[in-house]
PDB file of C-alpha atoms in Angstrom:
ATOM      1  CA  UNK A   1     118.117  68.434  73.528  1.00 58.00           C
ATOM      2  CA  UNK A   2     115.872  69.134  70.542  1.00 72.00           C
ATOM      3  CA  UNK A   3     112.679  70.858  71.002  1.00 72.00           C
ATOM      4  CA  UNK A   4     110.395  67.692  70.301  1.00 74.00           C
ATOM      5  CA  UNK A   5     112.309  65.987  72.808  1.00 73.00           C
ATOM      6  CA  UNK A   6     111.993  69.017  75.338  1.00 73.00           C
ATOM      7  CA  UNK A   7     108.275  69.315  74.537  1.00 72.00           C
ATOM      8  CA  UNK A   8     108.025  65.256  75.384  1.00 70.00           C
ATOM      9  CA  UNK A   9     109.983  65.408  78.505  1.00 72.00           C
ATOM     10  CA  UNK A  10     107.711  68.453  79.551  1.00 69.00           C
ATOM     11  CA  UNK A  11     104.740  66.493  78.771  1.00 68.00           C
ATOM     12  CA  UNK A  12     106.050  63.417  80.695  1.00 68.00           C
ATOM     13  CA  UNK A  13     106.156  61.018  77.941  1.00 71.00           C
ATOM     14  CA  UNK A  14     110.001  60.484  78.096  1.00 70.00           C
ATOM     15  CA  UNK A  15     112.514  60.740  80.612  1.00 70.00           C
ATOM     16  CA  UNK A  16     114.057  64.239  81.146  1.00 66.00           C
ATOM     17  CA  UNK A  17     117.895  63.636  81.339  1.00 66.00           C
ATOM     18  CA  UNK A  18     119.361  66.912  80.243  1.00 58.00           C
ATOM     19  CA  UNK A  19     122.322  67.378  82.703  1.00 56.00           C
ATOM     20  CA  UNK A  20     122.471  71.299  81.959  1.00 54.00           C
ATOM     21  CA  UNK A  21     120.039  72.191  84.699  1.00 52.00           C
ATOM     22  CA  UNK A  22     122.142  70.658  87.632  1.00 50.00           C
ATOM     23  CA  UNK A  23     124.682  72.694  89.031  1.00 49.00           C
ATOM     24  CA  UNK A  24     127.060  70.687  91.422  1.00 51.00           C
ATOM     25  CA  UNK A  25     128.743  73.755  92.395  1.00 53.00           C
ATOM     26  CA  UNK A  26     126.145  75.514  94.186  1.00 51.00           C
ATOM     27  CA  UNK A  27     125.489  72.592  96.348  1.00 48.00           C
ATOM     28  CA  UNK A  28     129.184  72.561  97.295  1.00 47.00           C
ATOM     29  CA  UNK A  29     129.114  76.314  97.840  1.00 48.00           C
ATOM     30  CA  UNK A  30     125.821  75.780 100.147  1.00 48.00           C
ATOM     31  CA  UNK A  31     127.663  73.241 102.137  1.00 51.00           C
ATOM     32  CA  UNK A  32     130.905  75.195 102.765  1.00 49.00           C
ATOM     33  CA  UNK A  33     129.026  78.173 103.951  1.00 51.00           C
ATOM     34  CA  UNK A  34     130.330  80.988 101.990  1.00 51.00           C
ATOM     35  CA  UNK A  35     128.126  83.886 103.055  1.00 50.00           C
ATOM     36  CA  UNK A  36     128.075  85.607  99.774  1.00 50.00           C
ATOM     37  CA  UNK A  37     125.069  88.087  99.753  1.00 53.00           C
ATOM     38  CA  UNK A  38     122.261  86.913  97.891  1.00 53.00           C
ATOM     39  CA  UNK A  39     122.067  88.585  94.287  1.00 56.00           C
ATOM     40  CA  UNK A  40     118.958  89.923  93.001  1.00 55.00           C
ATOM     41  CA  UNK A  41     117.617  89.318  89.439  1.00 58.00           C
ATOM     42  CA  UNK A  42     119.336  91.326  86.991  1.00 58.00           C
ATOM     43  CA  UNK A  43     115.823  93.025  85.982  1.00 58.00           C
ATOM     44  CA  UNK A  44     115.984  94.469  89.477  1.00 58.00           C
ATOM     45  CA  UNK A  45     117.757  97.929  89.473  1.00 56.00           C
ATOM     46  CA  UNK A  46     118.520  99.824  92.554  1.00 55.00           C
ATOM     47  CA  UNK A  47     120.175 103.518  92.294  1.00 54.00           C
ATOM     48  CA  UNK A  48     123.433 104.356  93.107  1.00 54.00           C
ATOM     49  CA  UNK A  49     125.509 103.170  96.116  1.00 57.00           C
ATOM     50  CA  UNK A  50     125.744 106.640  97.689  1.00 56.00           C
ATOM     51  CA  UNK A  51     121.894 106.726  97.715  1.00 51.00           C
ATOM     52  CA  UNK A  52     122.109 103.348  99.378  1.00 52.00           C
ATOM     53  CA  UNK A  53     124.516 104.785 102.132  1.00 54.00           C
ATOM     54  CA  UNK A  54     122.229 107.422 103.024  1.00 55.00           C
ATOM     55  CA  UNK A  55     119.063 105.326 102.816  1.00 62.00           C
ATOM     56  CA  UNK A  56     117.668 106.883  99.834  1.00 74.00           C
ATOM     57  CA  UNK A  57     117.148 104.366  97.171  1.00 84.00           C
ATOM     58  CA  UNK A  58     114.194 103.152  95.056  1.00 89.00           C
ATOM     59  CA  UNK A  59     114.034  99.788  93.393  1.00 92.00           C
ATOM     60  CA  UNK A  60     112.629  99.474  89.734  1.00 92.00           C
ATOM     61  CA  UNK A  61     111.396  95.805  88.914  1.00 93.00           C
ATOM     62  CA  UNK A  62     109.995  94.673  85.448  1.00 93.00           C
ATOM     63  CA  UNK A  63     108.950  91.019  86.255  1.00 93.00           C
ATOM     64  CA  UNK A  64     108.178  88.532  83.397  1.00 91.00           C
ATOM     65  CA  UNK A  65     106.275  86.108  85.408  1.00 90.00           C
ATOM     66  CA  UNK A  66     104.721  85.701  88.685  1.00 91.00           C
ATOM     67  CA  UNK A  67     107.900  84.036  89.966  1.00 91.00           C
ATOM     68  CA  UNK A  68     109.340  87.437  90.101  1.00 90.00           C
ATOM     69  CA  UNK A  69     107.136  88.484  92.799  1.00 92.00           C
ATOM     70  CA  UNK A  70     109.655  87.312  95.722  1.00 92.00           C
ATOM     71  CA  UNK A  71     112.195  89.720  94.504  1.00 92.00           C
ATOM     72  CA  UNK A  72     109.538  92.491  94.915  1.00 94.00           C
ATOM     73  CA  UNK A  73     108.654  91.098  98.352  1.00 93.00           C
ATOM     74  CA  UNK A  74     112.282  91.251  99.526  1.00 93.00           C
ATOM     75  CA  UNK A  75     112.823  94.721  98.482  1.00 93.00           C
ATOM     76  CA  UNK A  76     109.601  96.052 100.064  1.00 93.00           C
ATOM     77  CA  UNK A  77     110.084  93.898 103.278  1.00 92.00           C
ATOM     78  CA  UNK A  78     113.871  95.592 103.686  1.00 90.00           C
ATOM     79  CA  UNK A  79     112.071  99.098 103.445  1.00 90.00           C
ATOM     80  CA  UNK A  80     112.822  99.963  99.944  1.00 92.00           C
ATOM     81  CA  UNK A  81     110.214 101.634  97.825  1.00 93.00           C
ATOM     82  CA  UNK A  82     109.717  99.524  94.810  1.00 94.00           C
ATOM     83  CA  UNK A  83     108.415 100.805  91.297  1.00 94.00           C
ATOM     84  CA  UNK A  84     106.834  97.896  89.593  1.00 95.00           C
ATOM     85  CA  UNK A  85     106.489  97.817  85.827  1.00 95.00           C
ATOM     86  CA  UNK A  86     104.069  95.099  84.604  1.00 94.00           C
ATOM     87  CA  UNK A  87     103.789  96.320  80.761  1.00 92.00           C
ATOM     88  CA  UNK A  88     105.676  93.275  79.689  1.00 90.00           C
ATOM     89  CA  UNK A  89     103.499  90.972  81.586  1.00 91.00           C
ATOM     90  CA  UNK A  90     100.654  88.668  80.537  1.00 91.00           C
ATOM     91  CA  UNK A  91      97.419  90.331  81.900  1.00 91.00           C
ATOM     92  CA  UNK A  92      96.587  87.310  84.104  1.00 92.00           C
ATOM     93  CA  UNK A  93      99.963  87.185  85.782  1.00 93.00           C
ATOM     94  CA  UNK A  94      99.976  90.932  86.216  1.00 93.00           C
ATOM     95  CA  UNK A  95      96.761  90.730  87.954  1.00 94.00           C
ATOM     96  CA  UNK A  96      98.333  88.294  90.156  1.00 94.00           C
ATOM     97  CA  UNK A  97     101.328  90.295  91.007  1.00 94.00           C
ATOM     98  CA  UNK A  98      99.140  93.336  91.709  1.00 94.00           C
ATOM     99  CA  UNK A  99      97.333  91.281  94.057  1.00 94.00           C
ATOM    100  CA  UNK A 100     100.493  90.079  95.941  1.00 95.00           C
ATOM    101  CA  UNK A 101     101.770  93.507  95.956  1.00 94.00           C
ATOM    102  CA  UNK A 102      98.248  94.678  97.442  1.00 94.00           C
ATOM    103  CA  UNK A 103      98.558  92.099 100.283  1.00 94.00           C
ATOM    104  CA  UNK A 104     101.986  92.960 100.823  1.00 94.00           C
ATOM    105  CA  UNK A 105     101.484  96.491 101.339  1.00 93.00           C
ATOM    106  CA  UNK A 106      98.836  95.892 103.580  1.00 93.00           C
ATOM    107  CA  UNK A 107     100.462  93.373 105.941  1.00 92.00           C
ATOM    108  CA  UNK A 108     103.775  95.510 106.035  1.00 92.00           C
ATOM    109  CA  UNK A 109     101.393  98.765 106.773  1.00 92.00           C
ATOM    110  CA  UNK A 110     102.744 100.479 103.345  1.00 92.00           C
ATOM    111  CA  UNK A 111     100.847 101.639 100.473  1.00 93.00           C
ATOM    112  CA  UNK A 112     100.257 100.894  96.710  1.00 93.00           C
ATOM    113  CA  UNK A 113      99.715 103.796  94.225  1.00 92.00           C
ATOM    114  CA  UNK A 114      99.295 103.335  90.408  1.00 93.00           C
ATOM    115  CA  UNK A 115     101.582 105.539  88.769  1.00 91.00           C
ATOM    116  CA  UNK A 116     100.805 104.644  85.134  1.00 91.00           C
ATOM    117  CA  UNK A 117      99.048 102.194  83.168  1.00 92.00           C
ATOM    118  CA  UNK A 118     100.523  98.808  84.597  1.00 93.00           C
ATOM    119  CA  UNK A 119     103.030 100.787  86.633  1.00 94.00           C
ATOM    120  CA  UNK A 120     102.775 100.804  90.657  1.00 95.00           C
ATOM    121  CA  UNK A 121     104.771 102.418  93.297  1.00 94.00           C
ATOM    122  CA  UNK A 122     104.593 100.320  96.495  1.00 94.00           C
ATOM    123  CA  UNK A 123     105.969 102.430  99.590  1.00 93.00           C
ATOM    124  CA  UNK A 124     106.787 101.269 102.811  1.00 92.00           C
ATOM    125  CA  UNK A 125     105.212 102.738 106.130  1.00 88.00           C
ATOM    126  CA  UNK A 126     107.793 105.239 106.882  1.00 84.00           C
ATOM    127  CA  UNK A 127     108.094 106.814 103.388  1.00 84.00           C
ATOM    128  CA  UNK A 128     106.344 109.859 102.261  1.00 81.00           C
ATOM    129  CA  UNK A 129     105.154 110.277  98.658  1.00 81.00           C
ATOM    130  CA  UNK A 130     105.321 114.154  97.759  1.00 79.00           C
ATOM    131  CA  UNK A 131     102.834 114.984  94.894  1.00 75.00           C
ATOM    132  CA  UNK A 132     103.909 117.359  92.271  1.00 68.00           C
ATOM    133  CA  UNK A 133     101.928 120.102  92.960  1.00 63.00           C
ATOM    134  CA  UNK A 134     103.714 122.836  95.261  1.00 56.00           C
ATOM    135  CA  UNK A 135     102.327 123.296  99.006  1.00 55.00           C
ATOM    136  CA  UNK A 136     102.834 127.117  98.813  1.00 56.00           C
ATOM    137  CA  UNK A 137     101.542 127.856  95.270  1.00 57.00           C
ATOM    138  CA  UNK A 138      98.688 130.186  94.959  1.00 58.00           C
ATOM    139  CA  UNK A 139      95.400 128.735  93.816  1.00 58.00           C
ATOM    140  CA  UNK A 140      94.838 131.484  90.806  1.00 58.00           C
ATOM    141  CA  UNK A 141      97.847 129.764  89.254  1.00 58.00           C
ATOM    142  CA  UNK A 142     101.188 130.987  87.395  1.00 59.00           C
ATOM    143  CA  UNK A 143      99.751 132.718  84.421  1.00 59.00           C
ATOM    144  CA  UNK A 144      97.070 134.862  86.236  1.00 56.00           C
ATOM    145  CA  UNK A 145      99.491 137.602  87.298  1.00 56.00           C
ATOM    146  CA  UNK A 146      97.642 141.080  88.858  1.00 54.00           C
TER     147      UNK A 146
END
């Protein structure tokens, strides 16, 4: 399908008869009931499986649009801390994702923290974030040796 035809179909000027988007195998698998786990978007990265076994894993998500917010929500709902990198997104969509993430963390009693410009950390209620400052470090600093 040419680009002019695609644009015309998108505007509704001609009938969209592109068969590439219809997958008959998907409906057959859904009817047979194969219990394959849902595979997340390839842009979602979860750390090594050994960390998953011990319950220590963090997901990194770089969404392209607001449609990717579902993956963020599903990971967070499962109790996985999520780092959301919005640097590749349009600012209006990025604001929508941040609003969604704020509602998500409020609803599940988690927290949201800005790590860098347009990068956020969503942590579930049972997760504690340790600040980079050492707890037992003296207030006078490292270089002030008496």
